[in-house]
Coordinates of C-alpha atoms in Angstrom, one line a residue:
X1 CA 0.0 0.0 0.0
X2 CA 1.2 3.8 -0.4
X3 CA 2.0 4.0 3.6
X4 CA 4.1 1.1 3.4
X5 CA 7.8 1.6 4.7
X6 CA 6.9 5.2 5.7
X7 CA 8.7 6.3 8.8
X8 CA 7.2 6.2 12.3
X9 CA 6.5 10.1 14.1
X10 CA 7.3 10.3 17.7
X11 CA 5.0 13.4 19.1
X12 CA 6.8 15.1 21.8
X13 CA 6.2 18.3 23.9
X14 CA 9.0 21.0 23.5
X15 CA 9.8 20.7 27.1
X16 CA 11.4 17.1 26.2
X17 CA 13.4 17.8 23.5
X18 CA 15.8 15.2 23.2
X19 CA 15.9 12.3 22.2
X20 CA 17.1 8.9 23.2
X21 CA 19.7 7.3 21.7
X22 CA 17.4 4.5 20.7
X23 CA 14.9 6.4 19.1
X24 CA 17.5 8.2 17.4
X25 CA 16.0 6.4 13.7
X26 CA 12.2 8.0 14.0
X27 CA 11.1 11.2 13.2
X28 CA 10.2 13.7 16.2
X29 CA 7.8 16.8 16.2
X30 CA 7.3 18.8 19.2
X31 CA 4.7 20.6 18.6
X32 CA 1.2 20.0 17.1
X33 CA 1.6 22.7 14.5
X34 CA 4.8 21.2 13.6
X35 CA 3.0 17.4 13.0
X36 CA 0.0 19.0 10.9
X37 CA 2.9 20.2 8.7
X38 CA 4.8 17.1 8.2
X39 CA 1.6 15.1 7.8
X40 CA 0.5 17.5 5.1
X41 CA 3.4 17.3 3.5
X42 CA 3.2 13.7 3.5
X43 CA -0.3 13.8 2.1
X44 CA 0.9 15.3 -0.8
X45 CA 3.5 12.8 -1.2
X46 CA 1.2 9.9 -1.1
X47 CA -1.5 11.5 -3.6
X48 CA 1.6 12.0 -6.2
X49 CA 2.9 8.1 -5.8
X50 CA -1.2 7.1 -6.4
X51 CA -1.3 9.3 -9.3
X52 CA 1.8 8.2 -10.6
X53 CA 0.9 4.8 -10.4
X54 CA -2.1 5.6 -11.5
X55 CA -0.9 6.8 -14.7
X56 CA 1.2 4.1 -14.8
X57 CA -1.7 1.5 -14.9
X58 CA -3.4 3.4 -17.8
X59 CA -1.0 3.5 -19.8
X60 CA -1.0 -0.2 -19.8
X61 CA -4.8 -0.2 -20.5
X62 CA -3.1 1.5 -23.6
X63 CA -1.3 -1.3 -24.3
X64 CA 1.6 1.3 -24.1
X65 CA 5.1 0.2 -22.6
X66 CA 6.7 2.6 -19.8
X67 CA 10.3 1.4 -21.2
X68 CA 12.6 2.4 -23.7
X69 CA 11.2 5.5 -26.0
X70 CA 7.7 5.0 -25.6
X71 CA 7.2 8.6 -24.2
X72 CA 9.0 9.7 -27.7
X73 CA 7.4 7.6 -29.6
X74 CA 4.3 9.4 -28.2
X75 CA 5.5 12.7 -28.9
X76 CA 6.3 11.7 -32.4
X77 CA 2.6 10.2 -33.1
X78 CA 1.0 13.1 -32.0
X79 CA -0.6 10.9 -28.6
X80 CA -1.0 13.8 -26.0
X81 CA -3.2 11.3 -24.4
X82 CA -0.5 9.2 -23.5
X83 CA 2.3 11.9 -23.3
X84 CA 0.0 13.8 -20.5
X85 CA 0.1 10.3 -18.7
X86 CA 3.5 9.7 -19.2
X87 CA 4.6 13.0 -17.6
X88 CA 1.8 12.2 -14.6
X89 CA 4.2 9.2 -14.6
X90 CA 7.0 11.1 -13.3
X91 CA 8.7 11.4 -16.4
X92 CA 10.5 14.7 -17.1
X93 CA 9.4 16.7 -20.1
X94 CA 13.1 16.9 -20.9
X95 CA 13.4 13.2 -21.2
X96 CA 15.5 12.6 -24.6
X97 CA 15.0 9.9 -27.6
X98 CA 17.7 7.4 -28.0
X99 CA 19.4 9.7 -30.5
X100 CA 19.7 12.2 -28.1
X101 CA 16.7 14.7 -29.3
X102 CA 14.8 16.5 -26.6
X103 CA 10.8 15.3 -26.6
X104 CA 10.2 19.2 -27.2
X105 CA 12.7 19.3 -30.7
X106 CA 10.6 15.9 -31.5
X107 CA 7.4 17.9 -31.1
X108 CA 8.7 20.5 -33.1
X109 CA 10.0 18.9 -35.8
X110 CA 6.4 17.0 -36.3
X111 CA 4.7 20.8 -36.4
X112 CA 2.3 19.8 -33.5
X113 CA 1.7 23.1 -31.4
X114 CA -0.7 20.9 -28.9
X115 CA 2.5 19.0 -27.6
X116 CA 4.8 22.0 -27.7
X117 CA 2.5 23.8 -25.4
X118 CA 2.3 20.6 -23.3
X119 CA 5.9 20.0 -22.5
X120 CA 6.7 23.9 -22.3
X121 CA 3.4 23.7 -19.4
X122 CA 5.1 20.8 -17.9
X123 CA 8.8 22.6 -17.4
X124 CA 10.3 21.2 -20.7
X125 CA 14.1 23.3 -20.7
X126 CA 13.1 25.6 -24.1
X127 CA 16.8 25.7 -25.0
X128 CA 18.0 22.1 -24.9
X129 CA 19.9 21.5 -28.4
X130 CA 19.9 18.3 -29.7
X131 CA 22.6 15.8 -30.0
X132 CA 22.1 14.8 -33.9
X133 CA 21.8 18.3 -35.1
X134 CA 22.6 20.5 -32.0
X135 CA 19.6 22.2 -33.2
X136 CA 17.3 23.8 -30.5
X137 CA 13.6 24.0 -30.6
X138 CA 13.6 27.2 -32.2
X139 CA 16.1 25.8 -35.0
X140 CA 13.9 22.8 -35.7
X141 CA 10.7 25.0 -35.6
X142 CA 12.4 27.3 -38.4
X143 CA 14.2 24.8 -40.0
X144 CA 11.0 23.1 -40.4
X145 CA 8.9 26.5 -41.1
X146 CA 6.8 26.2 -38.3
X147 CA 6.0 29.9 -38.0
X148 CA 3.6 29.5 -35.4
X149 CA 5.5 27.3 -33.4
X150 CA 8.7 29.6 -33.6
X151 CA 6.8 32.5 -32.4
X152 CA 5.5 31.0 -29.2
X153 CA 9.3 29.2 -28.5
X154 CA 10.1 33.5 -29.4
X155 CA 7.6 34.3 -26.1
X156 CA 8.9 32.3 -24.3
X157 CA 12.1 33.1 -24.3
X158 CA 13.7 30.8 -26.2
X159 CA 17.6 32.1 -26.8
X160 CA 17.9 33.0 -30.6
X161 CA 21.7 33.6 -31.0
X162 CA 22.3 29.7 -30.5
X163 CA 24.2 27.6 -32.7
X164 CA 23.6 24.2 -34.1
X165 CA 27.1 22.0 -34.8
X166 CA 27.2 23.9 -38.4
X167 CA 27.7 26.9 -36.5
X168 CA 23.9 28.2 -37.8
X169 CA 21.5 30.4 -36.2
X170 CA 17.8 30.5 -36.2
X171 CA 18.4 33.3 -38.5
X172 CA 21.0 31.8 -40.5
X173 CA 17.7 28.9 -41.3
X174 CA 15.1 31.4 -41.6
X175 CA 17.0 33.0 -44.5
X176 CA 18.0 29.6 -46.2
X177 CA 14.5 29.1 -46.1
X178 CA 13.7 32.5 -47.7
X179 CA 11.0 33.0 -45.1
X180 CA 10.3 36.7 -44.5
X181 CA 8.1 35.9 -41.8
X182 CA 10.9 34.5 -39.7
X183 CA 13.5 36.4 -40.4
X184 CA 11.3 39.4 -39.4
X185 CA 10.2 37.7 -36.8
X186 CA 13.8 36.7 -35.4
X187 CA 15.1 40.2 -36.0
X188 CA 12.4 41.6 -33.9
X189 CA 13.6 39.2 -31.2
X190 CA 17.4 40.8 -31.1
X191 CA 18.6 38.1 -33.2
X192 CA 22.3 38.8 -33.9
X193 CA 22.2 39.4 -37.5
X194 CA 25.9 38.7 -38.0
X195 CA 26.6 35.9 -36.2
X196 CA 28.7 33.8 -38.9
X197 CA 28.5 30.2 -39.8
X198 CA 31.4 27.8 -40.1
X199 CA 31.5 28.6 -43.7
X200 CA 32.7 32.3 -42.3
X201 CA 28.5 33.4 -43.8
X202 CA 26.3 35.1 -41.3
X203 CA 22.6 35.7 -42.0
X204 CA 22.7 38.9 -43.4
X205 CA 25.4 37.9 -45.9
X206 CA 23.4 35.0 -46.7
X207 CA 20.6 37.3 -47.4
X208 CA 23.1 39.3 -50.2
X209 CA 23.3 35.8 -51.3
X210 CA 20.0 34.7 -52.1
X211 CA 19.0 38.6 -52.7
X212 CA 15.6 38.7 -51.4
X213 CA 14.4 42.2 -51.7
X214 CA 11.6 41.7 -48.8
X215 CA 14.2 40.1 -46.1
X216 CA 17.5 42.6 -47.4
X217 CA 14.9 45.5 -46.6
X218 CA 14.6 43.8 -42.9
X219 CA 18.3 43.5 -42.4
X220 CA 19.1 46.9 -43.9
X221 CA 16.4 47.9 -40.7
X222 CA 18.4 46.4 -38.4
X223 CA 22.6 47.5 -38.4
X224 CA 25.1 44.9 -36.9
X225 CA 25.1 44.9 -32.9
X226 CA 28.0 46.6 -31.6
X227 CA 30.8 44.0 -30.4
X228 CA 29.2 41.2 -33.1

């Protein structure tokens, strides 16, 4: 049962504070106020283990494993059923695939806004980069031209100077992708605008480049950052 192995509580008035040796291994409280904390505390305790387990036993209603990648496996087919029960599980929203991508890039690079918002709710790290790409979220959300996903990683303050192992920004994507709503979007955001690749290109001399009137006019609005 949930009370199982739970420690025994010796109540003691504060005129007999110490303890004897061999009671040394159970818990004392000396005053009624302090045991109505401890028990509440406790209570909380033991409703989180039942609702843990109690996600637990759904899931296998599911006929969903709690092993391996199952979480990700979630994420990637769009289950929020099972990914909300999963995280009631007591599995972190920054749990990673076997490849090393964060369940919140694997959200993002499937487009589905429902799960983003889900692990962001459940204290999924907005800024984890991924170990195939080193891409962040808000990489893979412009990589993948997820506008609206990119602007809510944007409010919540996801970091848009980061780079992935090419040495690319969020920008540096946006612009490959010749996607003015991005680009304006990331400039808005402070992105640095000459941050340079490891092919020595930044975005805005990617955007000479590919000579985009629409996104040269939005880098000609914002000058290089002093110190970039």
């Amino acid at each position: 049962s949930i009370g199982t192995g739970r420690p025994l509580i010796l109540y003691r008035p504060s005129r007999y504070p110490h303890q004897v040796p061999y009671l040394a291994p159970f818990f004392l409280v000396l005053s009624v106020e302090d045991l109505g904390a401890f028990l509440r505390e406790e209570q909380k305790e033991w409703v989180s283990l039942a609702q843990r387990r109690e996600a637990r036993r759904s899931l296998l209603e599911l006929g969903i494993s709690f092993r391996g990648d199952a979480f990700a496996e979630a994420v990637v087919e769009g289950n929020t059923q099972a990914a909300e029960l999963f995280l009631k599980a007591g599995l972190p929203a920054d749990t990673r695939d076997k490849k090393g991508v964060p369940l919140l890039g694997l959200a993002v690079r499937t487009g589905n806004q429902t799960m983003v918002d889900l692990l962001l709710d459940a204290g999924a790290q907005i800024d984890t980069q991924s170990e195939d790409r080193g891409n962040s979220a808000l990489m893979d959300a412009v990589a993948g031209g997820h506008e609206r996903i990119a602007r809510r990683l944007v409010e919540a303050g996801a970091n848009v100077n980061l780079k992935s192992k090419d040495g690319q920004t969020a920008l540096v994507l946006a612009v490959g992708r010749n996607s003015v709503e991005l680009v304006e979007l990331l400039l808005k955001a402070k992105a640095d605008p000459d941050i340079p690749d490891k092919l020595g290109f930044s975005g805005r001399k990617y955007a000479k480049l590919f000579h985009n009137p629409e996104i040269l006019a939005l880098f000609e609005a914002h000058p290089p950052i002093q110190g970039s």
